[in-house]
Amino acid sequence: MPDETLTVTDNRTGKNYTLPIIDGTIKATDLRQLSVVDGDHGLMAYDPAYLNTASCRSAITYIDGDAGILRYRGYPIEQVAEDATFLETSYLLLEGELPTATQLASWTEDIRRHTYVHQNVKKFLEGFRYDAHPMGMLLGAVGALSTFYPDAKHIDDPTNRYLQRVRLMAKVPTIAAFIFRHSRGLPYVLPRNDLDYIGNYVNMTFEIGGRHDPNPVLQRALDLLLILHADHEQNCSTSAVRSVGSSHVDPFSAVSAGIAALYGPLHGGANEAVLTMLDEIGTKQNIPVFIEAVKAGKGRLMGFGHRVYKSYDPRAKLIKTVADDVFAQTGLNPKLEIALELERIALEDPYFVSRRLYPNVDFYSGLIYQAMGFPPDYFTVLFTLGRLPGWIAQWEEMLNDPEQKISRPRQVYTGPEVREFVPMARR
Ligand code: SDX
């Protein structure tokens, strides 16, 4: 058995150090012993944007970026997507095991009982302009929930944490639907307990005149899309939830930090940015000029590339199959043709191939959401609904991890050396 250690020589002192290798990592704090003079801080690891730093141990999601593998609690995403519902998947992520029928019924019933929001939330939402970006509204509204449930501060009480996770899973779709209605100047539609999770959300969103005739194919497609977005290890927004949650703030505030991070066009906002890009390209004939501009560094091919996947994002593959089902119901989204040609050209172009840039989860999802009747600026709200159980599961895992404490990275200081203050008269 090879010795799981790393021996390094500090050439500044000629000293050798042997550092244990655990799970393919060395502990950054072990570098502190590499010091030059007694009492100095020793060495730190420098890793801007955490390109090669494990921030935690997690048992929730496994990704192999080279092989294009994604598993939730060990189950391949292809099987979960095929056989589970979103609520079943949320239970798996949160509890670590697939639920029995009784457990799923209890989880579903708990959520069903908490779908209403305080009437004041409506007043809060009405304070936004008619054209407020839905993610800005969601960010504000979910953070505001912490003021309605001050008991959520008791994060050390597992029973209380369970109540807050139920409130989040139940109320965020209601708020999301209210935001959709606000953007259209339509009256809010209240939750209905006779509908399932997806059916209730779709009804609150699209009901007109007391009616919405559900399309089971579209509802299953939305259920599947939420499954595909449910968790993705330590991505930007999950890291935000963990970092903010590490201060022991309530989960509504921690999740609102995740929403803020997801809003960005490099992250969850990419699905909206893809549609903007396809609109700018306009026709298949314009694709070569657009590609050349990207290669010249003028903008990015949105929906392409990934920090971890250096092969085709397995979720993008599954989303393409969902697209076929949706477009069979809604008619083909004319932008699909441009997206498919864009993908074909990019996957043959050395610029993208050499950088291992492939379609990610956001490349096709927006085309489907648009066909379902959602506007581009609302797509990332749907990403939020999917990622919510993953954020909550990661938040709880962080709180229960004895190795974790308040997140507080160090820095390399590059500012001026000490200097005397200059009074105004002498400036
Ligand atoms: C999500 O982390 C997750 O798991 C996220 C996510 C999740 O489920 O939580 O999977 C969801 O956020 C998916 C990604 C959505 N974002 C986009 O589609 C925006 C476009 N893609 C990128 O901006 C980019 O690919 C990132 C942000 C996704 C990843 O960026 P990295 O890993 O920091 O890579 P990089 O910016 O250092 O780029 C490496 C090289 C650069 O070229 P060179 O400097 O070497 O010449 O690749 C180029 C980049 O210019 N590049 C792109 C590109 N992405 C990277 N060039 C053109 N188009 C792109 N999309």
Short mmCIF file of C-alpha atoms and ligand atoms in Angstrom, two decimals:
data_model
loop_
_atom_site.label_atom_id
_atom_site.label_comp_id
_atom_site.label_asym_id
_atom_site.label_seq_id
_atom_site.Cartn_x
_atom_site.Cartn_y
_atom_site.Cartn_z
CA MET A 1 0.00 0.00 0.00
CA PRO A 2 1.70 3.27 -1.04
CA ASP A 3 2.40 5.69 1.77
CA GLU A 4 -0.41 8.25 1.66
CA THR A 5 1.88 11.18 2.39
CA LEU A 6 3.51 14.10 0.56
CA THR A 7 7.07 15.02 1.42
CA VAL A 8 8.06 18.56 0.51
CA THR A 9 11.34 20.38 0.87
CA ASP A 10 11.15 24.04 1.77
CA ASN A 11 14.15 25.35 -0.16
CA ARG A 12 14.11 28.54 1.89
CA THR A 13 15.24 26.51 4.92
CA GLY A 14 16.26 23.13 3.48
CA LYS A 15 13.75 21.48 5.81
CA ASN A 16 11.63 18.52 4.72
CA TYR A 17 8.03 18.12 5.72
CA THR A 18 5.79 15.09 5.38
CA LEU A 19 2.13 15.91 4.99
CA PRO A 20 -0.65 13.30 5.17
CA ILE A 21 -2.74 12.81 2.02
CA ILE A 22 -6.38 12.18 2.94
CA ASP A 23 -9.01 11.52 0.26
CA GLY A 24 -6.73 12.93 -2.41
CA THR A 25 -6.15 16.17 -0.51
CA ILE A 26 -3.65 17.75 1.82
CA LYS A 27 -4.98 19.95 4.59
CA ALA A 28 -4.17 23.59 3.79
CA THR A 29 -3.55 24.20 7.50
CA ASP A 30 -0.73 21.63 7.36
CA LEU A 31 1.16 24.19 5.25
CA ARG A 32 1.41 26.45 8.28
CA GLN A 33 4.31 24.38 9.61
CA LEU A 34 6.43 25.47 6.63
CA SER A 35 7.81 28.57 8.28
CA VAL A 36 11.07 30.46 7.92
CA VAL A 37 11.29 32.18 11.26
CA ASP A 38 9.75 30.92 14.48
CA GLY A 39 6.27 32.32 15.02
CA ASP A 40 5.60 33.34 11.42
CA HIS A 41 2.28 32.24 9.91
CA GLY A 42 3.91 29.65 7.65
CA LEU A 43 2.58 28.98 4.15
CA MET A 44 -1.01 29.42 2.92
CA ALA A 45 -2.61 27.87 -0.16
CA TYR A 46 -3.55 30.51 -2.75
CA ASP A 47 -6.53 29.52 -4.92
CA PRO A 48 -8.60 32.42 -6.34
CA ALA A 49 -12.15 31.26 -7.22
CA TYR A 50 -11.31 27.92 -5.56
CA LEU A 51 -10.25 26.23 -8.80
CA ASN A 52 -8.59 23.41 -6.89
CA THR A 53 -9.80 23.63 -3.31
CA ALA A 54 -12.23 21.30 -1.53
CA SER A 55 -14.26 23.45 0.87
CA CYS A 56 -16.03 20.58 2.58
CA ARG A 57 -16.81 16.90 2.72
CA SER A 58 -20.21 16.12 1.22
CA ALA A 59 -22.24 12.96 0.69
CA ILE A 60 -24.99 14.58 -1.36
CA THR A 61 -23.88 14.83 -5.01
CA TYR A 62 -21.04 13.24 -6.94
CA ILE A 63 -19.78 14.66 -10.24
CA ASP A 64 -17.09 13.25 -12.51
CA GLY A 65 -16.51 16.10 -14.94
CA ASP A 66 -14.34 14.13 -17.37
CA ALA A 67 -16.72 11.18 -17.57
CA GLY A 68 -19.87 13.34 -17.52
CA ILE A 69 -21.21 11.57 -14.44
CA LEU A 70 -23.74 13.08 -12.00
CA ARG A 71 -25.21 11.13 -9.08
CA TYR A 72 -27.59 12.20 -6.29
CA ARG A 73 -26.75 10.24 -3.13
CA GLY A 74 -25.15 7.60 -5.39
CA TYR A 75 -28.06 7.25 -7.81
CA PRO A 76 -27.18 8.13 -11.47
CA ILE A 77 -29.05 11.23 -12.63
CA GLU A 78 -30.35 9.30 -15.65
CA GLN A 79 -32.18 6.85 -13.35
CA VAL A 80 -33.45 9.48 -10.94
CA ALA A 81 -34.74 11.56 -13.85
CA GLU A 82 -36.41 8.52 -15.39
CA ASP A 83 -38.06 7.04 -12.32
CA ALA A 84 -38.50 9.70 -9.62
CA THR A 85 -40.61 12.80 -9.09
CA PHE A 86 -39.11 16.09 -7.99
CA LEU A 87 -40.50 15.79 -4.45
CA GLU A 88 -39.10 12.25 -4.24
CA THR A 89 -35.73 13.59 -5.41
CA SER A 90 -35.87 16.43 -2.87
CA TYR A 91 -36.47 13.85 -0.11
CA LEU A 92 -33.50 11.80 -1.37
CA LEU A 93 -31.20 14.82 -1.33
CA LEU A 94 -32.40 15.98 2.09
CA GLU A 95 -32.65 12.63 3.89
CA GLY A 96 -30.00 10.63 2.01
CA GLU A 97 -32.30 7.77 1.04
CA LEU A 98 -35.16 7.25 -1.38
CA PRO A 99 -38.43 7.60 0.55
CA THR A 100 -40.84 4.77 1.15
CA ALA A 101 -44.39 5.42 -0.04
CA THR A 102 -45.35 6.37 3.53
CA GLN A 103 -42.39 8.73 3.93
CA LEU A 104 -43.10 10.40 0.60
CA ALA A 105 -46.78 10.80 1.48
CA SER A 106 -45.84 12.42 4.80
CA TRP A 107 -43.27 14.73 3.16
CA THR A 108 -45.80 15.70 0.48
CA GLU A 109 -48.52 16.35 3.08
CA ASP A 110 -46.22 18.48 5.24
CA ILE A 111 -45.41 20.64 2.23
CA ARG A 112 -49.05 20.83 1.16
CA ARG A 113 -49.93 22.34 4.53
CA HIS A 114 -47.45 25.22 4.21
CA THR A 115 -47.99 26.56 0.68
CA TYR A 116 -49.72 29.78 1.81
CA VAL A 117 -47.64 32.88 2.51
CA HIS A 118 -48.49 35.68 4.95
CA GLN A 119 -50.75 38.26 3.32
CA ASN A 120 -48.06 40.88 3.95
CA VAL A 121 -45.82 39.09 1.41
CA LYS A 122 -48.28 40.25 -1.27
CA LYS A 123 -47.89 43.86 -0.10
CA PHE A 124 -44.10 43.37 -0.16
CA LEU A 125 -44.23 42.12 -3.75
CA GLU A 126 -46.57 44.93 -4.80
CA GLY A 127 -43.81 47.35 -3.83
CA PHE A 128 -41.78 46.21 -6.86
CA ARG A 129 -42.15 47.99 -10.21
CA TYR A 130 -44.15 46.12 -12.86
CA ASP A 131 -40.92 45.45 -14.78
CA ALA A 132 -38.77 44.39 -11.82
CA HIS A 133 -36.57 41.40 -12.71
CA PRO A 134 -38.19 38.26 -11.25
CA MET A 135 -34.90 37.15 -9.66
CA GLY A 136 -34.53 40.48 -7.90
CA MET A 137 -38.06 40.05 -6.54
CA LEU A 138 -37.44 36.44 -5.50
CA LEU A 139 -34.19 37.40 -3.81
CA GLY A 140 -35.99 40.05 -1.76
CA ALA A 141 -39.08 38.02 -0.98
CA VAL A 142 -37.28 34.88 0.22
CA GLY A 143 -34.97 36.94 2.41
CA ALA A 144 -38.05 38.71 3.78
CA LEU A 145 -39.53 35.35 4.87
CA SER A 146 -36.95 35.38 7.68
CA THR A 147 -38.91 38.27 9.22
CA PHE A 148 -42.15 36.27 9.22
CA TYR A 149 -40.55 33.24 10.88
CA PRO A 150 -38.16 34.49 13.58
CA ASP A 151 -38.18 30.97 15.06
CA ALA A 152 -36.03 29.98 12.06
CA LYS A 153 -33.06 31.40 13.94
CA HIS A 154 -33.01 28.24 16.08
CA ILE A 155 -30.83 26.45 13.55
CA ASP A 156 -29.43 24.08 16.17
CA ASP A 157 -32.83 22.44 16.65
CA PRO A 158 -33.38 19.64 14.07
CA THR A 159 -37.16 19.79 14.48
CA ASN A 160 -37.11 23.52 13.81
CA ARG A 161 -34.81 23.01 10.80
CA TYR A 162 -37.29 20.48 9.39
CA LEU A 163 -40.14 23.01 9.74
CA GLN A 164 -38.09 25.65 7.90
CA ARG A 165 -37.17 23.25 5.09
CA VAL A 166 -40.88 22.46 4.67
CA ARG A 167 -41.72 26.18 4.65
CA LEU A 168 -39.06 26.86 2.01
CA MET A 169 -40.11 23.95 -0.24
CA ALA A 170 -43.77 24.95 0.13
CA LYS A 171 -43.64 28.73 -0.03
CA VAL A 172 -40.97 29.50 -2.63
CA PRO A 173 -43.11 28.09 -5.48
CA THR A 174 -46.04 30.20 -4.23
CA ILE A 175 -43.85 33.32 -4.20
CA ALA A 176 -42.45 32.38 -7.62
CA ALA A 177 -45.96 32.12 -9.04
CA PHE A 178 -46.98 35.44 -7.43
CA ILE A 179 -43.93 37.05 -9.05
CA PHE A 180 -44.98 35.71 -12.45
CA ARG A 181 -48.48 37.16 -11.94
CA HIS A 182 -47.07 40.49 -10.68
CA SER A 183 -44.99 40.83 -13.85
CA ARG A 184 -48.18 40.48 -15.88
CA GLY A 185 -50.40 42.63 -13.73
CA LEU A 186 -52.58 39.60 -13.00
CA PRO A 187 -54.28 38.83 -9.66
CA TYR A 188 -52.50 36.26 -7.54
CA VAL A 189 -53.89 32.72 -7.57
CA LEU A 190 -53.87 31.03 -4.19
CA PRO A 191 -52.42 27.55 -3.60
CA ARG A 192 -54.79 24.60 -4.00
CA ASN A 193 -54.34 21.60 -1.78
CA ASP A 194 -56.12 19.30 -4.21
CA LEU A 195 -53.26 19.60 -6.71
CA ASP A 196 -49.82 18.01 -6.58
CA TYR A 197 -46.62 20.03 -6.15
CA ILE A 198 -46.05 20.81 -9.83
CA GLY A 199 -49.77 21.05 -10.66
CA ASN A 200 -50.31 23.57 -7.86
CA TYR A 201 -47.36 25.71 -8.98
CA VAL A 202 -48.50 25.63 -12.63
CA ASN A 203 -52.06 26.49 -11.63
CA MET A 204 -50.97 29.46 -9.47
CA THR A 205 -48.89 30.63 -12.45
CA PHE A 206 -51.17 30.18 -15.43
CA GLU A 207 -54.77 30.05 -14.15
CA ILE A 208 -57.05 32.52 -15.91
CA GLY A 209 -60.68 33.01 -14.97
CA GLY A 210 -60.56 30.27 -12.39
CA ARG A 211 -59.39 27.72 -14.91
CA HIS A 212 -56.16 26.16 -16.14
CA ASP A 213 -56.35 22.93 -18.09
CA PRO A 214 -53.18 21.10 -17.09
CA ASN A 215 -51.03 19.44 -19.74
CA PRO A 216 -49.61 16.31 -18.06
CA VAL A 217 -46.75 16.07 -20.58
CA LEU A 218 -45.64 19.64 -19.84
CA GLN A 219 -46.05 19.13 -16.09
CA ARG A 220 -43.92 15.98 -16.18
CA ALA A 221 -41.36 17.86 -18.27
CA LEU A 222 -41.21 20.64 -15.65
CA ASP A 223 -40.96 18.03 -12.88
CA LEU A 224 -38.00 16.50 -14.74
CA LEU A 225 -36.30 19.85 -15.31
CA LEU A 226 -36.50 20.60 -11.59
CA ILE A 227 -34.95 17.18 -10.87
CA LEU A 228 -32.06 17.92 -13.22
CA HIS A 229 -31.37 21.21 -11.40
CA ALA A 230 -31.80 19.88 -7.85
CA ASP A 231 -28.16 19.82 -6.72
CA HIS A 232 -24.70 20.10 -8.18
CA GLU A 233 -22.06 19.85 -5.44
CA GLN A 234 -20.20 23.05 -4.48
CA ASN A 235 -21.27 25.38 -7.31
CA CYS A 236 -21.24 29.14 -6.83
CA SER A 237 -24.73 29.47 -5.32
CA THR A 238 -24.41 26.42 -3.07
CA SER A 239 -21.09 27.76 -1.82
CA ALA A 240 -22.86 31.04 -1.10
CA VAL A 241 -25.57 29.26 0.91
CA ARG A 242 -22.93 27.34 2.87
CA SER A 243 -20.76 30.37 3.48
CA VAL A 244 -23.62 32.64 4.58
CA GLY A 245 -25.20 29.79 6.54
CA SER A 246 -21.90 29.23 8.38
CA SER A 247 -22.53 32.47 10.28
CA HIS A 248 -25.58 30.65 11.77
CA VAL A 249 -28.07 32.98 10.15
CA ASP A 250 -31.55 31.56 9.49
CA PRO A 251 -32.05 29.36 6.37
CA PHE A 252 -34.27 31.91 4.58
CA SER A 253 -31.41 34.42 4.63
CA ALA A 254 -28.87 31.77 3.60
CA VAL A 255 -31.06 30.63 0.69
CA SER A 256 -31.57 34.26 -0.41
CA ALA A 257 -27.76 34.44 -0.73
CA GLY A 258 -27.93 31.41 -3.01
CA ILE A 259 -30.60 33.12 -5.10
CA ALA A 260 -28.37 36.18 -5.43
CA ALA A 261 -25.46 34.05 -6.66
CA LEU A 262 -27.63 32.02 -9.04
CA TYR A 263 -28.95 35.27 -10.57
CA GLY A 264 -25.58 35.94 -12.21
CA PRO A 265 -25.27 35.31 -15.98
CA LEU A 266 -22.21 33.13 -15.48
CA HIS A 267 -24.27 30.82 -13.25
CA GLY A 268 -28.01 30.26 -13.22
CA GLY A 269 -28.68 33.44 -15.19
CA ALA A 270 -27.08 31.76 -18.21
CA ASN A 271 -30.38 30.17 -19.30
CA GLU A 272 -31.79 33.67 -19.80
CA ALA A 273 -28.54 34.81 -21.44
CA VAL A 274 -28.75 31.93 -23.95
CA LEU A 275 -32.11 33.20 -25.24
CA THR A 276 -30.74 36.74 -25.48
CA MET A 277 -27.77 35.33 -27.42
CA LEU A 278 -30.01 33.33 -29.78
CA ASP A 279 -32.13 36.43 -30.38
CA GLU A 280 -29.00 38.45 -31.16
CA ILE A 281 -27.79 35.78 -33.60
CA GLY A 282 -31.22 35.81 -35.24
CA THR A 283 -30.60 33.35 -38.07
CA LYS A 284 -28.45 30.28 -38.76
CA GLN A 285 -26.61 32.32 -41.39
CA ASN A 286 -25.31 34.67 -38.69
CA ILE A 287 -23.78 31.87 -36.60
CA PRO A 288 -20.28 31.84 -38.17
CA VAL A 289 -19.82 35.58 -37.58
CA PHE A 290 -21.00 35.18 -33.99
CA ILE A 291 -18.64 32.25 -33.37
CA GLU A 292 -15.69 34.24 -34.74
CA ALA A 293 -16.55 37.14 -32.44
CA VAL A 294 -16.59 34.81 -29.43
CA LYS A 295 -13.25 33.33 -30.47
CA ALA A 296 -11.89 36.87 -30.72
CA GLY A 297 -12.84 37.33 -27.09
CA LYS A 298 -15.95 39.44 -27.77
CA GLY A 299 -18.43 37.79 -25.45
CA ARG A 300 -19.06 34.16 -24.59
CA LEU A 301 -21.10 31.31 -26.01
CA MET A 302 -23.66 31.30 -23.23
CA GLY A 303 -24.82 27.87 -22.12
CA PHE A 304 -21.43 26.43 -23.02
CA GLY A 305 -18.55 25.50 -20.75
CA HIS A 306 -18.34 24.38 -17.16
CA ARG A 307 -15.87 24.51 -14.32
CA VAL A 308 -16.21 20.80 -13.66
CA TYR A 309 -17.68 19.16 -16.77
CA LYS A 310 -15.00 18.91 -19.42
CA SER A 311 -17.35 16.72 -21.41
CA TYR A 312 -21.02 16.94 -22.31
CA ASP A 313 -23.09 17.92 -19.22
CA PRO A 314 -25.24 14.81 -18.62
CA ARG A 315 -28.14 17.11 -17.73
CA ALA A 316 -27.95 18.80 -21.13
CA LYS A 317 -28.31 15.40 -22.79
CA LEU A 318 -31.42 14.64 -20.73
CA ILE A 319 -32.84 18.12 -21.32
CA LYS A 320 -32.63 17.57 -25.08
CA THR A 321 -34.91 14.54 -24.70
CA VAL A 322 -37.35 16.62 -22.62
CA ALA A 323 -37.33 19.21 -25.42
CA ASP A 324 -38.68 16.63 -27.87
CA ASP A 325 -41.63 15.86 -25.56
CA VAL A 326 -42.38 19.54 -24.91
CA PHE A 327 -42.15 20.70 -28.52
CA ALA A 328 -44.45 17.83 -29.54
CA GLN A 329 -47.05 19.57 -27.34
CA THR A 330 -46.23 23.23 -27.93
CA GLY A 331 -44.85 23.28 -31.43
CA LEU A 332 -41.14 23.70 -32.21
CA ASN A 333 -39.38 26.71 -30.71
CA PRO A 334 -37.92 28.34 -33.84
CA LYS A 335 -34.76 29.18 -31.90
CA LEU A 336 -34.06 25.45 -31.45
CA GLU A 337 -32.77 25.24 -35.01
CA ILE A 338 -30.24 28.00 -34.31
CA ALA A 339 -29.22 26.35 -31.01
CA LEU A 340 -28.68 22.95 -32.65
CA GLU A 341 -26.59 24.50 -35.46
CA LEU A 342 -24.64 26.58 -32.93
CA GLU A 343 -23.87 23.42 -30.97
CA ARG A 344 -22.88 21.50 -34.10
CA ILE A 345 -20.46 24.21 -35.25
CA ALA A 346 -18.99 24.78 -31.77
CA LEU A 347 -18.37 21.08 -31.16
CA GLU A 348 -16.32 20.94 -34.38
CA ASP A 349 -14.37 24.16 -33.76
CA PRO A 350 -10.86 23.75 -32.26
CA TYR A 351 -11.36 26.85 -30.07
CA PHE A 352 -14.15 25.16 -28.15
CA VAL A 353 -12.80 21.63 -28.46
CA SER A 354 -9.34 22.62 -27.14
CA ARG A 355 -10.96 24.33 -24.17
CA ARG A 356 -13.31 21.35 -23.64
CA LEU A 357 -16.36 23.56 -23.90
CA TYR A 358 -19.62 21.65 -24.25
CA PRO A 359 -23.27 22.56 -23.76
CA ASN A 360 -24.18 22.79 -20.08
CA VAL A 361 -27.50 22.55 -18.28
CA ASP A 362 -28.46 26.06 -19.37
CA PHE A 363 -28.01 25.71 -23.12
CA TYR A 364 -31.35 24.09 -23.94
CA SER A 365 -33.41 24.59 -20.78
CA GLY A 366 -34.49 28.11 -21.70
CA LEU A 367 -35.89 27.00 -25.05
CA ILE A 368 -38.15 24.60 -23.20
CA TYR A 369 -39.20 27.09 -20.55
CA GLN A 370 -40.08 29.60 -23.28
CA ALA A 371 -42.17 26.99 -25.09
CA MET A 372 -43.98 26.34 -21.78
CA GLY A 373 -44.97 30.01 -21.62
CA PHE A 374 -42.28 31.44 -19.32
CA PRO A 375 -40.42 34.61 -20.39
CA PRO A 376 -36.58 34.58 -20.43
CA ASP A 377 -36.18 36.80 -17.37
CA TYR A 378 -38.16 34.19 -15.38
CA PHE A 379 -36.03 31.14 -16.34
CA THR A 380 -33.65 31.45 -13.40
CA VAL A 381 -36.63 31.50 -11.03
CA LEU A 382 -37.35 27.99 -12.33
CA PHE A 383 -33.69 27.07 -11.78
CA THR A 384 -34.16 28.27 -8.19
CA LEU A 385 -37.21 26.02 -7.67
CA GLY A 386 -35.08 23.09 -8.81
CA ARG A 387 -31.96 23.93 -6.78
CA LEU A 388 -33.85 24.70 -3.56
CA PRO A 389 -33.70 21.18 -2.03
CA GLY A 390 -30.01 20.94 -2.90
CA TRP A 391 -29.26 24.23 -1.15
CA ILE A 392 -31.21 23.16 1.94
CA ALA A 393 -29.52 19.74 2.04
CA GLN A 394 -26.07 21.32 1.70
CA TRP A 395 -26.92 23.91 4.39
CA GLU A 396 -27.93 21.20 6.85
CA GLU A 397 -24.89 19.07 5.98
CA MET A 398 -22.66 22.06 6.70
CA LEU A 399 -24.33 22.67 10.09
CA ASN A 400 -23.94 19.01 11.04
CA ASP A 401 -20.30 18.79 9.93
CA PRO A 402 -18.00 18.93 13.00
CA GLU A 403 -15.14 20.13 10.77
CA GLN A 404 -17.09 23.21 9.67
CA LYS A 405 -17.08 26.62 11.36
CA ILE A 406 -17.74 30.18 10.20
CA SER A 407 -16.36 30.56 6.67
CA ARG A 408 -13.54 33.12 6.66
CA PRO A 409 -10.84 32.79 3.97
CA ARG A 410 -7.42 34.49 4.27
CA GLN A 411 -5.82 36.78 1.63
CA VAL A 412 -2.55 37.84 0.09
CA TYR A 413 -2.21 41.55 0.96
CA THR A 414 -1.06 43.68 -2.00
CA GLY A 415 -1.76 47.15 -0.59
CA PRO A 416 0.68 49.87 0.58
CA GLU A 417 3.06 49.37 3.50
CA VAL A 418 2.31 51.20 6.75
CA ARG A 419 2.25 55.01 6.33
CA GLU A 420 1.41 58.10 8.42
CA PHE A 421 -2.07 59.63 8.10
CA VAL A 422 -2.06 62.96 6.15
CA PRO A 423 -4.27 65.72 7.57
CA MET A 424 -6.57 67.46 5.08
CA ALA A 425 -4.55 70.69 5.20
CA ARG A 426 -1.53 68.85 3.84
CA ARG A 427 -3.26 66.79 1.09
C1 SDX B 1 -24.13 26.70 -14.22
O1 SDX B 1 -20.63 25.14 -11.08
C2 SDX B 1 -21.79 24.54 -11.41
O2 SDX B 1 -22.00 23.42 -11.15
C3 SDX B 1 -22.79 25.45 -12.09
C4 SDX B 1 -24.06 24.75 -12.64
C5 SDX B 1 -24.94 24.22 -11.51
O3 SDX B 1 -25.73 23.31 -11.77
O4 SDX B 1 -24.88 24.83 -10.38
O5 SDX B 1 -23.70 23.68 -13.50
C6 SDX B 1 -24.94 25.76 -13.40
O6 SDX B 1 -23.81 27.77 -13.74
C7 SDX B 1 -23.68 26.25 -15.59
C8 SDX B 1 -22.78 27.32 -16.29
C9 SDX B 1 -23.70 28.41 -16.88
N1 SDX B 1 -22.89 29.52 -17.38
C10 SDX B 1 -22.73 29.74 -18.70
O7 SDX B 1 -23.17 29.01 -19.60
C11 SDX B 1 -21.97 31.02 -19.03
C12 SDX B 1 -20.94 30.74 -20.12
N2 SDX B 1 -19.89 29.84 -19.58
C13 SDX B 1 -18.80 30.43 -18.94
O8 SDX B 1 -18.71 31.75 -18.69
C14 SDX B 1 -17.82 29.48 -18.29
O9 SDX B 1 -17.68 28.36 -19.08
C15 SDX B 1 -18.14 29.07 -16.86
C16 SDX B 1 -18.38 30.26 -16.01
C17 SDX B 1 -19.32 28.18 -16.84
C18 SDX B 1 -16.95 28.30 -16.33
O10 SDX B 1 -15.90 29.18 -16.33
P1 SDX B 1 -14.44 28.74 -15.85
O11 SDX B 1 -14.39 27.31 -15.48
O12 SDX B 1 -13.97 29.73 -14.85
O13 SDX B 1 -13.61 28.83 -17.16
P2 SDX B 1 -12.85 30.12 -17.63
O14 SDX B 1 -13.75 31.30 -17.56
O15 SDX B 1 -11.56 30.17 -16.91
O16 SDX B 1 -12.61 29.76 -19.17
C19 SDX B 1 -11.55 28.91 -19.58
C20 SDX B 1 -11.30 29.26 -21.04
C21 SDX B 1 -11.13 30.76 -21.28
O17 SDX B 1 -10.40 30.90 -22.46
P3 SDX B 1 -8.82 31.29 -22.38
O18 SDX B 1 -8.69 32.40 -21.34
O19 SDX B 1 -8.15 30.01 -21.91
O20 SDX B 1 -8.42 31.71 -23.75
O21 SDX B 1 -12.47 28.90 -21.80
C22 SDX B 1 -13.04 30.09 -22.34
C23 SDX B 1 -12.51 31.25 -21.55
O22 SDX B 1 -12.52 32.44 -22.35
N3 SDX B 1 -14.49 29.94 -22.15
C24 SDX B 1 -15.39 30.28 -23.05
C25 SDX B 1 -16.62 29.94 -22.49
N4 SDX B 1 -16.43 29.40 -21.28
C26 SDX B 1 -15.10 29.42 -21.07
N5 SDX B 1 -15.26 30.85 -24.27
C27 SDX B 1 -16.41 31.06 -24.93
N6 SDX B 1 -17.63 30.74 -24.47
C28 SDX B 1 -17.78 30.19 -23.26
N7 SDX B 1 -18.98 29.87 -22.80
#
